[in-house]
Coordinates of C-alpha atoms in Angstrom, one line a residue:
Chain A
M90 CA 0.0 0.0 0.0
T91 CA 1.4 3.4 -1.0
Y92 CA -1.4 5.4 0.5
Q93 CA 1.1 7.4 2.6
L94 CA 2.4 9.0 -0.6
E95 CA -0.8 11.1 -0.9
T96 CA 0.5 13.9 1.3
A97 CA 4.2 14.7 2.0
A98 CA 5.2 15.8 5.5
H99 CA 6.9 19.0 4.4
P100 CA 5.9 19.8 0.8
E101 CA 7.4 23.2 0.9
T102 CA 10.9 21.8 1.0
L103 CA 10.4 19.5 -2.1
R104 CA 10.6 20.1 -5.8
R105 CA 7.6 19.6 -8.0
V106 CA 7.2 17.6 -11.2
A107 CA 4.0 18.1 -13.1
I108 CA 2.5 16.1 -16.0
D109 CA 0.0 18.6 -17.4
P110 CA -2.1 17.5 -19.1
V111 CA -1.9 13.7 -19.0
S112 CA -1.9 12.7 -22.7
R113 CA -3.9 10.0 -24.5
V114 CA -6.7 9.9 -21.9
E115 CA -10.1 11.5 -22.3
G116 CA -10.0 15.1 -21.0
H117 CA -7.7 17.0 -18.8
G118 CA -5.8 15.6 -15.9
K119 CA -2.6 16.6 -14.2
V120 CA -0.1 14.6 -12.1
T121 CA 2.1 16.3 -9.6
I122 CA 5.1 14.6 -8.0
L123 CA 7.1 16.0 -5.1
L124 CA 10.7 14.9 -5.0
D125 CA 13.6 15.8 -2.7
D126 CA 17.2 16.5 -3.8
Q127 CA 18.0 12.8 -4.2
N128 CA 14.9 12.3 -6.4
K129 CA 13.1 10.4 -3.7
V130 CA 9.4 10.4 -4.1
H131 CA 7.4 12.0 -1.3
Q132 CA 4.0 12.8 -2.8
V133 CA 2.1 11.8 -5.9
R134 CA -1.4 13.0 -6.9
L135 CA -3.6 12.8 -9.9
H136 CA -5.6 16.0 -10.1
I137 CA -8.6 16.7 -12.2
V138 CA -7.9 20.0 -13.7
E139 CA -11.3 20.8 -15.1
F140 CA -14.4 21.3 -12.8
R141 CA -17.4 19.8 -14.6
G142 CA -20.2 21.4 -12.6
F143 CA -22.7 19.4 -14.6
E144 CA -24.9 18.6 -11.6
K145 CA -25.6 22.3 -11.1
F146 CA -25.9 23.0 -14.8
I147 CA -28.9 20.8 -15.2
Q148 CA -30.8 21.9 -12.1
G149 CA -34.0 23.8 -13.1
R150 CA -34.2 22.1 -16.5
P151 CA -37.3 20.0 -17.5
Y152 CA -36.5 16.3 -16.8
W153 CA -37.2 15.2 -20.3
E154 CA -34.3 17.3 -21.6
V155 CA -31.8 15.6 -19.4
P156 CA -31.0 12.5 -21.4
V157 CA -29.9 14.7 -24.3
M158 CA -28.2 17.4 -22.2
V159 CA -26.0 15.0 -20.2
Q160 CA -24.4 13.8 -23.4
R161 CA -22.5 17.1 -23.5
L162 CA -20.4 15.7 -20.7
C163 CA -18.4 13.6 -23.0
G164 CA -17.5 13.1 -26.7
I165 CA -16.3 9.5 -26.2
C166 CA -19.1 7.9 -24.2
P167 CA -22.2 10.2 -24.6
V168 CA -24.4 7.1 -24.9
S169 CA -23.5 5.9 -21.4
H170 CA -24.7 9.2 -19.9
H171 CA -27.7 9.2 -22.3
L172 CA -28.8 5.8 -21.1
A173 CA -28.0 6.2 -17.4
A174 CA -30.1 9.4 -17.3
S175 CA -32.9 7.7 -19.3
K176 CA -32.9 4.8 -16.8
A177 CA -33.2 7.2 -13.9
L178 CA -36.0 9.0 -15.6
D179 CA -37.8 5.7 -16.4
V180 CA -38.2 5.5 -12.6
I181 CA -39.6 9.1 -12.5
V182 CA -42.2 8.4 -15.2
G183 CA -43.2 5.1 -13.5
A184 CA -41.9 2.8 -16.3
K185 CA -41.2 -0.3 -14.2
K186 CA -40.5 -2.6 -17.2
L187 CA -39.7 -1.4 -20.7
T188 CA -41.2 -3.0 -23.8
A189 CA -39.0 -5.7 -25.4
T190 CA -38.3 -3.4 -28.4
A191 CA -37.3 -0.5 -26.2
E192 CA -35.0 -2.5 -23.9
K193 CA -33.3 -4.3 -26.8
M194 CA -32.8 -1.0 -28.8
R195 CA -31.2 0.5 -25.8
R196 CA -29.0 -2.6 -25.3
L197 CA -28.0 -2.5 -29.0
M198 CA -27.1 1.2 -28.6
H199 CA -25.1 0.5 -25.4
Y200 CA -23.2 -2.5 -26.7
G201 CA -22.3 -0.5 -29.8
Q202 CA -21.0 2.2 -27.5
M203 CA -19.0 -0.4 -25.6
L204 CA -17.5 -1.7 -28.8
Q205 CA -16.5 1.6 -30.2
S206 CA -15.1 3.0 -26.9
H207 CA -13.0 -0.1 -26.2
A208 CA -11.7 -0.2 -29.8
L209 CA -10.7 3.4 -29.6
H210 CA -9.0 3.0 -26.2
F211 CA -7.1 -0.1 -27.2
F212 CA -6.0 0.7 -30.7
H213 CA -5.8 4.5 -30.5
L214 CA -4.8 5.4 -27.0
C215 CA -2.9 2.4 -25.6
S216 CA -1.6 0.2 -28.4
P217 CA 1.4 2.6 -29.0
D218 CA 2.7 1.8 -25.5
L219 CA 1.9 -1.9 -25.8
L220 CA 3.4 -2.4 -29.2
F221 CA 6.4 -0.1 -29.1
G222 CA 7.2 0.0 -25.3
F223 CA 6.6 2.6 -22.6
D224 CA 9.7 4.6 -23.2
S225 CA 10.0 4.1 -27.0
D226 CA 10.5 7.1 -29.4
V227 CA 7.8 9.6 -28.5
T228 CA 7.4 10.7 -32.1
K229 CA 6.2 7.2 -33.0
R230 CA 4.2 6.5 -29.8
N231 CA 0.8 7.4 -31.2
I232 CA -1.9 6.0 -33.5
V233 CA -0.2 7.3 -36.6
G234 CA 3.0 5.4 -35.6
V235 CA 0.9 2.3 -35.1
A236 CA -0.6 2.8 -38.6
M237 CA 2.8 3.0 -40.1
A238 CA 4.3 0.0 -38.3
H239 CA 1.2 -2.2 -38.1
P240 CA -1.2 -1.0 -40.8
E241 CA -3.6 -4.0 -40.6
T242 CA -3.9 -3.6 -36.8
A243 CA -4.5 0.1 -37.2
K244 CA -7.1 -0.4 -39.9
R245 CA -9.0 -2.9 -37.9
G246 CA -9.1 -0.4 -35.0
V247 CA -10.6 2.2 -37.4
L248 CA -13.2 -0.2 -38.7
L249 CA -14.2 -1.6 -35.3
R250 CA -14.6 1.9 -34.0
R251 CA -16.7 2.9 -37.1
F252 CA -18.9 -0.1 -36.8
G253 CA -19.7 0.8 -33.1
Q254 CA -20.4 4.4 -34.1
E255 CA -22.8 3.1 -36.9
V256 CA -24.7 1.0 -34.3
I257 CA -25.1 4.2 -32.2
R258 CA -26.2 6.2 -35.2
V259 CA -29.0 3.9 -36.3
T260 CA -30.2 3.4 -32.7
A261 CA -29.8 7.0 -31.4
G262 CA -30.3 8.9 -34.6
K263 CA -26.8 10.5 -34.6
R264 CA -23.3 9.5 -33.5
V265 CA -23.4 12.3 -30.9
H266 CA -26.3 14.0 -29.2
G267 CA -28.6 11.2 -30.1
T268 CA -32.2 11.1 -28.9
G269 CA -32.9 7.4 -29.2
A270 CA -33.8 6.8 -25.5
I271 CA -36.5 8.8 -23.8
P272 CA -38.0 8.4 -20.3
G273 CA -40.1 5.2 -20.5
G274 CA -38.7 3.8 -23.7
V275 CA -37.2 4.8 -27.1
N276 CA -38.4 7.0 -29.9
K277 CA -37.5 4.6 -32.8
A278 CA -37.1 1.0 -33.6
L279 CA -34.7 -0.5 -36.1
T280 CA -35.6 -0.7 -39.8
V281 CA -35.0 -3.8 -41.8
A282 CA -32.6 -1.8 -44.0
E283 CA -30.6 -0.6 -41.0
R284 CA -30.4 -4.1 -39.5
D285 CA -29.3 -5.7 -42.8
E286 CA -26.6 -3.0 -43.3
L287 CA -25.1 -3.9 -39.8
L288 CA -25.5 -7.6 -40.4
K289 CA -23.2 -7.3 -43.5
D290 CA -20.2 -6.5 -41.3
I291 CA -20.9 -8.1 -37.9
Y292 CA -19.1 -11.4 -38.7
H293 CA -15.9 -9.6 -39.4
I294 CA -16.3 -7.5 -36.3
V295 CA -16.7 -10.6 -34.1
Q296 CA -13.6 -12.2 -35.7
W297 CA -11.5 -9.0 -35.4
S298 CA -12.5 -8.8 -31.7
R299 CA -11.4 -12.4 -31.2
D300 CA -8.1 -11.5 -32.8
A301 CA -7.7 -8.4 -30.5
V302 CA -8.1 -10.6 -27.4
Q303 CA -5.4 -12.9 -28.8
L304 CA -3.1 -9.9 -29.5
I305 CA -3.4 -8.5 -26.0
Q306 CA -3.2 -11.9 -24.4
K307 CA 0.1 -12.6 -26.3
V308 CA 1.5 -9.2 -25.3
H309 CA 0.6 -9.7 -21.7
T310 CA 1.8 -13.3 -21.3
Q311 CA 5.0 -12.8 -23.1
D312 CA 6.2 -10.4 -20.4
P313 CA 4.6 -11.5 -17.2
G314 CA 7.2 -9.8 -15.1
L315 CA 6.1 -6.5 -16.3
Y316 CA 2.4 -7.0 -17.0
N317 CA 1.6 -8.8 -13.7
S318 CA 3.3 -6.3 -11.5
F319 CA 3.3 -2.8 -13.1
G320 CA 1.5 -0.4 -10.8
I321 CA -0.1 -3.2 -8.8
F322 CA -2.1 -2.7 -5.7
R323 CA -4.9 -4.7 -4.0
S324 CA -8.4 -3.4 -3.7
N325 CA -12.1 -4.2 -3.6
F326 CA -14.1 -4.4 -6.9
M327 CA -17.6 -3.3 -7.8
S328 CA -19.9 -3.7 -10.8
I329 CA -23.5 -4.5 -11.7
V330 CA -24.2 -8.1 -12.6
G331 CA -27.2 -9.7 -14.3
H332 CA -29.8 -11.7 -12.4
N333 CA -27.8 -14.9 -12.8
G334 CA -24.5 -13.2 -12.0
D335 CA -23.8 -12.8 -15.7
L336 CA -21.7 -10.0 -17.1
D337 CA -24.2 -7.3 -18.0
F338 CA -23.4 -3.8 -19.2
Y339 CA -27.0 -2.5 -19.3
H340 CA -28.9 -3.6 -16.2
G341 CA -28.6 -5.6 -13.0
T342 CA -27.8 -5.3 -9.3
L343 CA -24.7 -4.1 -7.5
R344 CA -22.1 -6.7 -6.5
A345 CA -18.9 -6.0 -4.6
R346 CA -16.0 -8.2 -3.7
D347 CA -12.9 -7.7 -1.5
D348 CA -9.3 -8.1 -2.7
N349 CA -9.5 -11.9 -2.2
G350 CA -12.6 -12.2 -4.2
K351 CA -15.0 -12.7 -1.2
I352 CA -18.4 -11.1 -1.7
I353 CA -18.9 -7.9 0.3
F354 CA -22.5 -7.2 -0.9
D355 CA -24.5 -8.8 -3.6
H356 CA -27.7 -8.2 -5.6
V357 CA -28.1 -4.7 -4.1
D358 CA -30.9 -2.7 -5.8
Y359 CA -29.0 0.4 -7.1
Q360 CA -31.9 2.7 -6.1
Q361 CA -30.4 2.3 -2.7
Y362 CA -26.8 2.9 -3.8
N363 CA -26.3 5.8 -1.3
Q364 CA -26.8 3.4 1.6
Y365 CA -23.7 1.5 0.5
I366 CA -21.4 4.1 -1.0
E367 CA -20.2 7.4 0.4
E368 CA -18.3 10.1 -1.5
E369 CA -15.4 11.7 0.3
V370 CA -14.2 15.2 -0.6
R371 CA -10.5 16.0 -0.4
P372 CA -9.2 19.6 -0.5
W373 CA -6.7 19.0 -3.3
S374 CA -9.0 17.5 -5.9
Y375 CA -12.2 18.5 -7.7
M376 CA -13.0 14.8 -8.0
K377 CA -14.6 13.0 -5.1
F378 CA -13.3 9.7 -3.6
P379 CA -16.1 7.1 -3.2
Y380 CA -15.8 4.2 -0.8
F381 CA -18.0 1.4 0.7
K382 CA -19.6 2.7 3.9
S383 CA -19.4 -0.7 5.6
I384 CA -15.6 -0.7 5.3
G385 CA -14.8 2.9 5.8
K386 CA -12.8 5.5 3.8
E387 CA -9.3 4.1 4.4
H388 CA -9.9 0.6 3.0
G389 CA -13.3 0.8 1.4
W390 CA -12.4 2.2 -2.0
Y391 CA -12.6 0.0 -5.0
K392 CA -11.9 -0.6 -8.7
V393 CA -14.6 -0.5 -11.4
G394 CA -14.4 -1.1 -15.2
P395 CA -13.4 -4.2 -17.2
L396 CA -11.0 -5.7 -14.7
A397 CA -13.7 -5.5 -12.0
R398 CA -16.5 -6.7 -14.2
V399 CA -14.9 -9.7 -15.8
Q400 CA -13.8 -10.9 -12.3
N401 CA -17.0 -10.0 -10.5
C402 CA -19.4 -11.9 -12.8
C403 CA -19.9 -15.6 -12.6
Q404 CA -20.0 -16.2 -16.4
I405 CA -20.4 -14.4 -19.7
S406 CA -23.4 -15.4 -21.8
T407 CA -21.7 -15.4 -25.2
P408 CA -19.5 -18.4 -26.1
F409 CA -16.3 -16.8 -27.4
A410 CA -16.1 -14.2 -24.6
E411 CA -16.9 -16.9 -22.0
H412 CA -14.0 -19.0 -23.4
E413 CA -11.7 -16.0 -23.1
R414 CA -12.9 -15.2 -19.6
K415 CA -12.0 -18.7 -18.4
E416 CA -8.6 -18.3 -20.0
F417 CA -8.1 -15.1 -18.1
V418 CA -9.3 -16.6 -14.8
D419 CA -7.0 -19.6 -15.3
Y420 CA -4.1 -17.4 -16.0
A421 CA -4.8 -15.5 -12.7
G422 CA -4.6 -18.9 -10.9
G423 CA -7.9 -18.7 -9.2
S424 CA -7.3 -15.5 -7.2
P425 CA -8.3 -12.0 -8.4
M426 CA -5.9 -10.3 -10.7
H427 CA -5.1 -6.8 -9.5
A428 CA -2.5 -5.7 -12.0
P429 CA -3.7 -2.5 -13.8
L430 CA -2.3 -3.6 -17.1
A431 CA -4.7 -6.6 -17.0
Y432 CA -7.4 -4.0 -17.7
H433 CA -6.3 -4.1 -21.3
W434 CA -6.9 -7.9 -21.6
T435 CA -10.3 -7.8 -19.9
R436 CA -11.3 -4.8 -22.0
M437 CA -10.8 -6.8 -25.1
I438 CA -12.8 -9.7 -23.7
E439 CA -15.6 -7.2 -23.1
M440 CA -15.2 -5.9 -26.7
L441 CA -15.6 -9.4 -28.0
H442 CA -18.7 -9.9 -25.8
A443 CA -20.2 -6.7 -27.1
A444 CA -19.6 -7.8 -30.7
E445 CA -21.3 -11.2 -29.9
V446 CA -24.3 -9.5 -28.2
I447 CA -24.7 -7.1 -31.2
K448 CA -24.7 -10.1 -33.5
E449 CA -27.4 -11.9 -31.4
L450 CA -29.6 -8.7 -31.2
L451 CA -29.4 -8.1 -34.9
H452 CA -31.1 -11.5 -35.4
D453 CA -33.9 -10.6 -32.9
D454 CA -37.1 -9.4 -34.5
D455 CA -38.1 -7.6 -31.4
L456 CA -35.8 -4.8 -32.6
L457 CA -38.2 -4.2 -35.5
G458 CA -41.3 -3.8 -33.2
S459 CA -43.5 -0.8 -32.8
D460 CA -44.3 -0.9 -29.1
L461 CA -41.8 1.7 -27.9
M462 CA -43.1 3.4 -24.7
V463 CA -44.6 2.6 -21.3
Q464 CA -45.5 4.9 -18.4
G465 CA -46.9 4.5 -14.9
E466 CA -47.3 6.3 -11.7
R467 CA -45.2 9.4 -11.6
Q468 CA -42.3 9.5 -9.0
S469 CA -40.2 12.3 -7.7
E470 CA -36.9 10.6 -7.5
G471 CA -35.0 8.0 -9.6
V472 CA -31.6 6.4 -9.9
G473 CA -30.1 5.0 -13.1
V474 CA -27.0 2.9 -13.2
I475 CA -25.2 1.5 -16.2
E476 CA -21.9 -0.2 -16.8
A477 CA -20.2 2.4 -19.0
P478 CA -17.0 1.5 -20.8
R479 CA -14.9 2.8 -18.0
G480 CA -17.0 1.4 -15.2
T481 CA -20.1 1.8 -13.1
L482 CA -22.0 5.1 -13.8
F483 CA -24.6 6.5 -11.4
H484 CA -27.2 9.1 -12.3
H485 CA -29.5 10.2 -9.5
Y486 CA -32.3 12.9 -9.9
R487 CA -35.1 14.5 -8.0
V488 CA -37.9 16.3 -9.9
D489 CA -40.4 18.7 -8.5
E490 CA -44.2 19.0 -9.3
N491 CA -43.3 21.3 -12.2
D492 CA -41.2 18.6 -13.9
L493 CA -38.0 20.5 -13.2
I494 CA -34.8 18.9 -11.9
T495 CA -34.1 20.0 -8.3
M496 CA -31.2 17.7 -7.5
A497 CA -28.7 15.7 -9.5
N498 CA -25.9 13.5 -8.3
L499 CA -23.6 11.9 -10.8
I500 CA -20.9 9.4 -9.8
V501 CA -19.1 8.8 -13.1
S502 CA -16.9 5.8 -13.7
T503 CA -13.6 7.7 -13.4
T504 CA -14.7 9.0 -10.0
N505 CA -15.3 5.5 -8.9
N506 CA -11.7 4.7 -9.9
N507 CA -10.2 7.8 -8.4
Q508 CA -8.4 6.3 -5.5
A509 CA -7.4 3.3 -7.5
M510 CA -5.7 5.4 -10.2
N511 CA -3.9 7.4 -7.5
E512 CA -2.7 4.2 -5.9
A513 CA -1.4 2.9 -9.3
I514 CA 0.6 6.0 -10.1
R515 CA 2.1 6.1 -6.6
H516 CA 3.3 2.5 -7.0
V517 CA 4.8 3.3 -10.4
A518 CA 6.4 6.5 -9.1
R519 CA 8.0 4.6 -6.3
R520 CA 9.1 1.7 -8.5
Y521 CA 10.4 3.7 -11.5
L522 CA 11.1 7.3 -10.5
H523 CA 12.4 6.9 -6.9
G524 CA 16.0 8.0 -6.9
H525 CA 16.3 8.3 -10.7
E526 CA 16.7 11.3 -13.0
V527 CA 13.3 12.1 -14.4
T528 CA 13.0 11.6 -18.1
E529 CA 10.1 11.7 -20.6
G530 CA 10.1 7.9 -20.9
L531 CA 9.9 7.5 -17.1
L532 CA 7.1 10.0 -16.9
N533 CA 5.3 8.1 -19.6
H534 CA 5.2 5.1 -17.2
I535 CA 2.9 7.2 -15.0
E536 CA 0.7 7.9 -17.9
V537 CA 0.6 4.2 -18.9
A538 CA -0.7 3.4 -15.4
I539 CA -3.4 6.0 -15.7
R540 CA -4.4 5.0 -19.3
A541 CA -4.9 1.4 -18.2
F542 CA -8.0 2.6 -16.3
D543 CA -9.2 4.5 -19.5
P544 CA -10.2 7.5 -17.4
C545 CA -12.5 10.1 -18.8
L546 CA -11.4 13.3 -17.0
S547 CA -14.3 15.6 -18.1
C548 CA -14.4 15.7 -21.8
A549 CA -14.7 17.3 -25.1
T550 CA -12.9 20.6 -25.0
H551 CA -10.4 20.2 -27.7
A552 CA -9.7 23.5 -29.5
L553 CA -6.8 23.5 -31.9
G554 CA -3.6 24.4 -30.2
K555 CA -4.9 24.0 -26.7
M556 CA -3.4 20.8 -25.5
P557 CA 0.4 20.7 -25.2
L558 CA 2.0 18.4 -22.7
E559 CA 4.6 20.2 -20.6
V560 CA 6.6 18.8 -17.7
E561 CA 8.4 21.2 -15.5
L562 CA 10.8 20.6 -12.6
V563 CA 10.6 23.4 -10.2
D564 CA 13.0 24.0 -7.3
P565 CA 11.8 25.0 -3.8
E566 CA 12.1 28.7 -4.8
G567 CA 9.8 28.1 -7.8
R568 CA 12.5 28.4 -10.4
I569 CA 12.2 26.1 -13.4
V570 CA 15.3 23.9 -13.5
H571 CA 14.3 21.6 -16.3
S572 CA 11.4 21.2 -18.7
L573 CA 10.1 18.8 -21.3
S574 CA 7.6 19.7 -23.9
R575 CA 5.4 17.7 -26.4
S576 CA 3.6 20.7 -28.0
Chain B
M153 CA -22.5 8.5 -54.2
S154 CA -20.5 10.8 -51.9
A155 CA -20.8 14.5 -52.1
P156 CA -17.6 15.9 -53.7
V157 CA -16.8 18.1 -50.6
V158 CA -16.8 16.9 -47.0
I159 CA -16.9 19.5 -44.2
F160 CA -16.2 18.5 -40.6
A161 CA -17.3 20.9 -37.9
V162 CA -16.1 19.9 -34.5
G163 CA -16.7 21.1 -31.0
N164 CA -18.8 20.8 -27.9
P165 CA -21.8 23.2 -28.0
S166 CA -21.9 23.3 -24.2
R167 CA -18.4 24.6 -23.7
G168 CA -18.3 28.3 -24.5
D169 CA -16.3 29.1 -27.7
D170 CA -15.8 25.4 -28.3
A171 CA -19.2 25.7 -29.9
L172 CA -17.7 27.7 -32.9
G173 CA -17.6 24.5 -35.0
P174 CA -21.2 23.5 -34.3
E175 CA -22.4 27.1 -34.7
C176 CA -20.8 27.2 -38.1
Y177 CA -22.3 23.8 -39.0
G178 CA -25.8 25.1 -38.2
Q179 CA -25.5 28.3 -40.2
L180 CA -23.9 26.5 -43.1
E181 CA -26.5 23.8 -43.3
K182 CA -29.2 26.5 -43.6
W183 CA -27.2 28.5 -46.2
L184 CA -26.5 25.5 -48.4
K185 CA -30.2 24.6 -48.4
N186 CA -31.2 28.1 -49.4
E187 CA -28.6 28.2 -52.1
M188 CA -29.7 24.7 -53.4
L189 CA -26.1 23.5 -52.9
A190 CA -26.8 20.9 -50.2
D191 CA -26.1 17.9 -52.5
Q192 CA -22.6 19.2 -53.2
F193 CA -21.5 19.1 -49.6
E194 CA -21.6 16.5 -46.8
L195 CA -21.5 18.2 -43.4
I196 CA -20.3 16.1 -40.4
E197 CA -20.6 17.5 -36.9
D198 CA -18.8 15.8 -34.0
F199 CA -17.3 16.6 -30.6
Q200 CA -13.9 15.6 -31.7
L201 CA -12.0 14.2 -34.7
Q202 CA -11.4 10.5 -34.4
I203 CA -9.7 7.8 -36.4
E204 CA -12.9 6.8 -38.2
H205 CA -13.3 10.2 -39.7
A206 CA -10.5 9.2 -42.1
L207 CA -13.1 6.9 -43.7
D208 CA -15.3 9.9 -44.4
L209 CA -12.6 11.3 -46.7
Q210 CA -13.2 8.4 -49.2
G211 CA -14.2 9.6 -52.6
R212 CA -14.0 13.3 -52.0
Q213 CA -12.5 16.0 -54.1
L214 CA -12.0 18.4 -51.2
A215 CA -12.1 18.4 -47.4
L216 CA -12.5 21.2 -44.9
F217 CA -12.1 21.0 -41.1
I218 CA -13.7 23.8 -39.1
D219 CA -12.7 24.1 -35.4
A220 CA -12.3 26.6 -32.7
G221 CA -8.8 27.7 -31.8
A222 CA -7.3 28.7 -28.5
N223 CA -4.4 31.2 -28.7
T224 CA -4.6 31.1 -32.5
P225 CA -4.6 34.2 -34.7
G226 CA -7.9 36.1 -34.9
P227 CA -10.4 36.3 -36.3
F228 CA -9.5 33.1 -38.1
T229 CA -6.9 31.3 -40.1
F230 CA -7.5 29.3 -43.3
A231 CA -4.7 27.1 -44.6
R232 CA -4.1 24.0 -46.6
I233 CA -2.9 21.0 -44.6
A234 CA -1.0 17.9 -45.4
P235 CA -0.8 14.5 -43.7
A236 CA 1.4 14.6 -40.6
T237 CA 2.7 12.0 -38.2
G238 CA 4.1 14.3 -35.6
A239 CA 1.0 16.0 -34.5
A240 CA -0.8 13.4 -32.4
Y241 CA 0.3 14.2 -28.9
T242 CA -2.9 15.7 -27.9
T243 CA -5.1 13.9 -25.4
H244 CA -8.3 12.5 -26.8
E245 CA -8.7 13.6 -30.3
L246 CA -6.8 13.7 -33.6
P247 CA -5.7 16.9 -35.2
P248 CA -6.9 17.2 -38.8
E249 CA -3.4 16.5 -40.2
A250 CA -3.4 13.1 -38.3
V251 CA -6.8 12.2 -39.8
L252 CA -5.3 12.7 -43.2
Q253 CA -2.3 10.5 -42.2
V254 CA -4.6 7.7 -40.9
Y255 CA -6.3 7.9 -44.3
L256 CA -3.0 7.6 -46.1
Q257 CA -1.9 4.6 -44.0
T258 CA -5.2 2.7 -44.0
E259 CA -6.3 3.4 -47.7
G260 CA -2.8 3.4 -49.2
Q261 CA -3.4 6.5 -51.2
E262 CA -3.1 10.3 -50.8
P263 CA -6.1 11.9 -49.1
P264 CA -8.1 14.6 -50.9
P265 CA -6.8 18.2 -50.8
A266 CA -7.7 19.4 -47.3
F267 CA -8.0 22.8 -45.6
V268 CA -8.5 24.0 -42.0
L269 CA -10.7 26.9 -41.0
C270 CA -9.6 27.7 -37.4
I271 CA -11.8 30.4 -35.8
R272 CA -10.3 31.9 -32.7
G273 CA -12.1 31.3 -29.4
E274 CA -11.5 33.0 -26.1
Q275 CA -13.2 31.0 -23.4
F276 CA -14.1 27.3 -23.1
E277 CA -16.0 26.9 -19.9
L278 CA -18.9 24.5 -19.4
G279 CA -22.3 26.2 -19.7
E280 CA -20.9 29.5 -21.1
P281 CA -22.4 31.0 -24.3
L282 CA -20.2 32.1 -27.2
S283 CA -18.1 35.1 -26.2
A284 CA -18.7 38.4 -27.9
A285 CA -15.3 38.2 -29.5
A286 CA -15.9 34.7 -30.8
S287 CA -19.2 35.8 -32.3
R288 CA -17.4 38.5 -34.3
H289 CA -14.7 35.9 -35.3
L290 CA -17.5 33.6 -36.4
E291 CA -19.1 36.2 -38.6
A292 CA -15.8 36.9 -40.3
G293 CA -15.1 33.2 -40.7
F294 CA -18.5 32.5 -42.1
S295 CA -18.1 35.1 -44.8
L296 CA -15.1 33.3 -46.0
L297 CA -16.9 30.0 -45.7
V298 CA -19.7 31.2 -48.0
S299 CA -17.2 32.3 -50.6
L300 CA -15.4 28.9 -50.4
C301 CA -18.7 27.1 -50.9
R302 CA -19.5 29.2 -54.0
Q303 CA -16.2 28.1 -55.5
P304 CA -15.3 24.6 -54.3
S305 CA -12.1 24.1 -56.1
V306 CA -8.5 23.5 -55.0
A307 CA -7.3 26.5 -56.9
A308 CA -9.8 28.9 -55.5
W309 CA -9.3 27.6 -51.9
E310 CA -5.5 27.8 -52.2
Q311 CA -5.9 31.4 -53.3
A312 CA -8.0 32.1 -50.3
A313 CA -5.5 30.4 -47.9
N314 CA -3.3 32.6 -45.9

């Protein structure tokens, strides 16, 4: 445990290294590291630079606007926010059970989202580190470098991502700002032409997803010394699971396990999430630190996302992904795998599962139905939870008698992983930076650990020329003694 | 059959002047309809440029990327761009040059001639409207955009490029 590296005893006497912003993650994050004159690490923190303020932004708005508005949170996973908000508002409009067409359309949209996001993360953001090495030539360590060295891999990444975006477009109406889900259902079904268009490619998509699992499994198992230990720390896990304990990204109940795999709580109705989870505020970060109330803030924090989901579920319903899950569990030797780099392996298992589910759904005629909406007794409060690509995502709203939002609480996936990411970079800082001269390659190790979690650090501001990466070493008097720049 | 010109307008409408791209998209969409030119142009709006946008370049004669700029010259810059490998250090999106490069690598051929219209923004905070300065920059940029759409040729656009 490197928890003690959160706050140094005498920070004013130490020099500061900043990675600002962290690159190849979604949004803006900053890492600060405090070192003494011998380059010994005393403090490491991941800061969220940008304050989202979305919970205030939507107060006073009519509730039916919310599923569309919340998509503005993120340009990578707008569908996750769209669906989590819609699920919360299903409760508000009294829609206890959606029609088969509505639920399957939402599932298709969501599994398309999972496919495109995981493909983007693996091929675009992380494959440069995995294929070239963490401290390889920085001018090649990007997707364009991958395209030059491994054109077929890069092309598959592009086509997988495009397919997922197409699934979103036909289910939500647009690739971003879609309006497919509405409180109580959906506003469109699939047409035969749309279904047939997607069916033309789905068999390639499944096969390429299987190949991607093989690729990351090979990369991981060829260097177990690195992949099984890099940034490792033990923690609890949390995710939703289906009613049989299946992996389910769209709906289910909350399950948590401890670091040995023992169940902490199971089949918890997420409408009561705030009886189980508390959010701690710390003065140095805009992002909160959630933990399980029953364990307490010091040891009650947890991981979410692919590594948690694949190990939290009892089985996966689709055959190829279930085969790969078993391979992963066997490799881990029966105990939970805690290595952050194993996120990549499990993420590709999930991408394969998403592709298989999409294939199954495209053969289901319920998607072509016309019964789209249900309503019931109006409620004043609702919680929606979904497994977003990065992990469990909570949307919680209260609505007044004028249909206006009076309270919103969002716990986004990256917030659930906040303490876990901090622990990972502290481990890496101690292992790779402690006592060494800081170089760009060593600093990239910190970023590799963060990227494994696929964080989304408040998204979608991206103006040209706005995102250089600068690292500055500052002495105790505030003078810059060394700097690196990627602008 | 693809429209001969593809125009990408990128930005998040909820983040202050990051909305310059989407604002441009909305105005241009109406203008093209009024001028009966809509079938000559495909407009694509997105939060960010991503790898799959390379596939939207297939079969085009010209491509234009419209985006907000931070700390870029005002009111706008307009320039031809080429595929580039060294520009992909940004966080979660590709710069236009890298989209061209992905096209080059995945398609094995040169991308269509491409240009960037970068309209200067001033503030990018969540929930903020367009700033007054950005609105003026948009007006100036849109005038150029209209003239470009009236003459969609490489020669005319190169002449307009600064």
